[in-house]
Amino acid sequence: MRQNLIKVVALGIMLCVMNINVMPVFAVENSEDLNVSKSAISYDNGDKISTTAQDGQSAAIGKKVITLNEAIEAAINNSDKLALKSKEIKMYEDKMNLQDKYNDFYESINQKVYDFPYDKLEDQKKQAEQSQEFMQDKIKSDITNKYNDMVLKEIDIDKSKRNLELEKKDLEFMKAKLNLGFVTPNQLNDAQIEIKSLQDEITAKENSLNNNKDYFKVLTDLDLKNTYTLDYNIDYTKFKIDGSVDEYIDDKIYKF
């Protein structure tokens, strides 16, 4: 009986000592939770620079914050297909402008002005412009979804890492309890397996996020690993077309 009482007292003292070390962790946790929705940026020559760590942005300090609209604009400017479409539109415009100059010249010397298929060129130009607009809408939808998905993944990874730290603290408690006979070796082993599982899960999530960032760089030429960080102060509403895709296309055709 006396031996059990000594164990209980020893465990109580140990828990009090360990709680002193753990409480600041929870204080920081609560403080960070309160700052999840707040901006953590300052401005340097007009650019947003991350200066404090937000939820999910612990590794982003010092990077330039890139907004969703800036990412969409970068993707549009980086699109080879859109660049070709712009050249096609300009080609039609140049042809019509050149023909106008020819007509003006022939009229100035009282020569016959031959008919030129302006209507056909104008139709081709409008078709190219409609195609360009549709491509821009598609890029906007794609980048919006990818951007928001990465933001949510970063937040999820950050929370998983916090959970891992708490599990490690619990493991230290269990080791102390094991020495006092309050937990079994099997329970300790189960806790270690759980921690290993959490670590593997975080690694898999980070690999997936890095793959997303690599592909995002291909689309936008923005390096989210080294130069830029995502802006968390956004509305996580996916870009979508009202109604069906067929209705959207029909509307474009009708406007044309």
mmCIF file of C-alpha atoms in Angstrom, residues 76-162:
data_model
loop_
_atom_site.group_PDB
_atom_site.id
_atom_site.type_symbol
_atom_site.label_atom_id
_atom_site.label_comp_id
_atom_site.label_asym_id
_atom_site.label_seq_id
_atom_site.Cartn_x
_atom_site.Cartn_y
_atom_site.Cartn_z
ATOM 1 C CA ILE A 76 -2.751 33.924 -68.568
ATOM 2 C CA ASN A 77 0.493 35.691 -69.467
ATOM 3 C CA ASN A 78 2.359 32.375 -69.367
ATOM 4 C CA SER A 79 -0.059 30.500 -71.652
ATOM 5 C CA ASP A 80 1.433 29.650 -75.045
ATOM 6 C CA LYS A 81 -2.025 28.868 -76.441
ATOM 7 C CA LEU A 82 -3.335 32.294 -75.460
ATOM 8 C CA ALA A 83 -0.253 33.939 -76.927
ATOM 9 C CA LEU A 84 -0.877 32.191 -80.248
ATOM 10 C CA LYS A 85 -4.532 33.196 -80.143
ATOM 11 C CA SER A 86 -3.541 36.831 -79.552
ATOM 12 C CA LYS A 87 -1.226 36.672 -82.553
ATOM 13 C CA GLU A 88 -4.039 35.220 -84.641
ATOM 14 C CA ILE A 89 -6.354 38.099 -83.660
ATOM 15 C CA LYS A 90 -3.651 40.642 -84.440
ATOM 16 C CA MET A 91 -3.080 39.002 -87.823
ATOM 17 C CA TYR A 92 -6.730 39.559 -88.778
ATOM 18 C CA GLU A 93 -6.546 43.154 -87.559
ATOM 19 C CA ASP A 94 -3.338 43.780 -89.520
ATOM 20 C CA LYS A 95 -4.863 42.344 -92.688
ATOM 21 C CA MET A 96 -7.876 44.639 -92.441
ATOM 22 C CA ASN A 97 -5.743 47.678 -91.607
ATOM 23 C CA LEU A 98 -3.418 46.945 -94.510
ATOM 24 C CA GLN A 99 -6.337 46.624 -96.893
ATOM 25 C CA ASP A 100 -7.686 49.964 -95.649
ATOM 26 C CA LYS A 101 -4.380 51.565 -96.554
ATOM 27 C CA TYR A 102 -4.469 49.960 -100.011
ATOM 28 C CA ASN A 103 -8.004 51.253 -100.549
ATOM 29 C CA ASP A 104 -7.026 54.756 -99.441
ATOM 30 C CA PHE A 105 -4.083 54.696 -101.808
ATOM 31 C CA TYR A 106 -6.131 53.548 -104.819
ATOM 32 C CA GLU A 107 -8.786 56.143 -104.074
ATOM 33 C CA SER A 108 -6.150 58.864 -103.861
ATOM 34 C CA ILE A 109 -5.010 58.098 -107.413
ATOM 35 C CA ASN A 110 -8.540 57.574 -108.724
ATOM 36 C CA GLN A 111 -8.058 53.858 -109.271
ATOM 37 C CA LYS A 112 -10.708 51.201 -108.877
ATOM 38 C CA VAL A 113 -10.984 49.761 -105.373
ATOM 39 C CA TYR A 114 -11.546 46.023 -105.525
ATOM 40 C CA ASP A 115 -13.908 44.260 -103.169
ATOM 41 C CA PHE A 116 -12.233 42.758 -100.112
ATOM 42 C CA PRO A 117 -13.783 40.094 -97.834
ATOM 43 C CA TYR A 118 -13.967 42.306 -94.734
ATOM 44 C CA ASP A 119 -16.960 40.405 -93.384
ATOM 45 C CA LYS A 120 -15.128 37.102 -93.517
ATOM 46 C CA LEU A 121 -12.082 38.512 -91.737
ATOM 47 C CA GLU A 122 -14.278 40.206 -89.150
ATOM 48 C CA ASP A 123 -16.073 36.916 -88.483
ATOM 49 C CA GLN A 124 -12.760 35.071 -88.130
ATOM 50 C CA LYS A 125 -11.503 37.753 -85.757
ATOM 51 C CA LYS A 126 -14.637 37.517 -83.600
ATOM 52 C CA GLN A 127 -14.381 33.736 -83.494
ATOM 53 C CA ALA A 128 -10.769 34.001 -82.364
ATOM 54 C CA GLU A 129 -11.721 36.533 -79.678
ATOM 55 C CA GLN A 130 -14.515 34.280 -78.394
ATOM 56 C CA SER A 131 -12.102 31.365 -78.293
ATOM 57 C CA GLN A 132 -9.588 33.516 -76.412
ATOM 58 C CA GLU A 133 -12.219 34.528 -73.849
ATOM 59 C CA PHE A 134 -13.234 30.905 -73.332
ATOM 60 C CA MET A 135 -9.587 29.891 -72.817
ATOM 61 C CA GLN A 136 -9.129 32.673 -70.254
ATOM 62 C CA ASP A 137 -12.209 31.499 -68.346
ATOM 63 C CA LYS A 138 -10.845 27.964 -68.314
ATOM 64 C CA ILE A 139 -7.464 29.153 -67.006
ATOM 65 C CA LYS A 140 -9.173 31.212 -64.302
ATOM 66 C CA SER A 141 -11.210 28.206 -63.183
ATOM 67 C CA ASP A 142 -8.203 25.879 -63.205
ATOM 68 C CA ILE A 143 -5.864 28.244 -61.334
ATOM 69 C CA THR A 144 -8.532 29.175 -58.766
ATOM 70 C CA ASN A 145 -9.149 25.538 -57.905
ATOM 71 C CA LYS A 146 -5.445 24.656 -57.768
ATOM 72 C CA TYR A 147 -4.591 27.732 -55.688
ATOM 73 C CA ASN A 148 -7.320 27.100 -53.112
ATOM 74 C CA ASP A 149 -6.455 23.414 -52.978
ATOM 75 C CA MET A 150 -2.827 24.213 -52.099
ATOM 76 C CA VAL A 151 -3.888 26.685 -49.400
ATOM 77 C CA LEU A 152 -6.080 24.048 -47.773
ATOM 78 C CA LYS A 153 -3.319 21.444 -48.042
ATOM 79 C CA GLU A 154 -0.813 23.754 -46.340
ATOM 80 C CA ILE A 155 -3.253 24.410 -43.497
ATOM 81 C CA ASP A 156 -3.932 20.681 -43.150
ATOM 82 C CA ILE A 157 -0.204 19.863 -43.034
ATOM 83 C CA ASP A 158 0.433 22.532 -40.413
ATOM 84 C CA LYS A 159 -2.347 21.173 -38.197
ATOM 85 C CA SER A 160 -1.065 17.627 -38.656
ATOM 86 C CA LYS A 161 2.366 18.770 -37.492
ATOM 87 C CA ARG A 162 0.835 20.365 -34.402
#
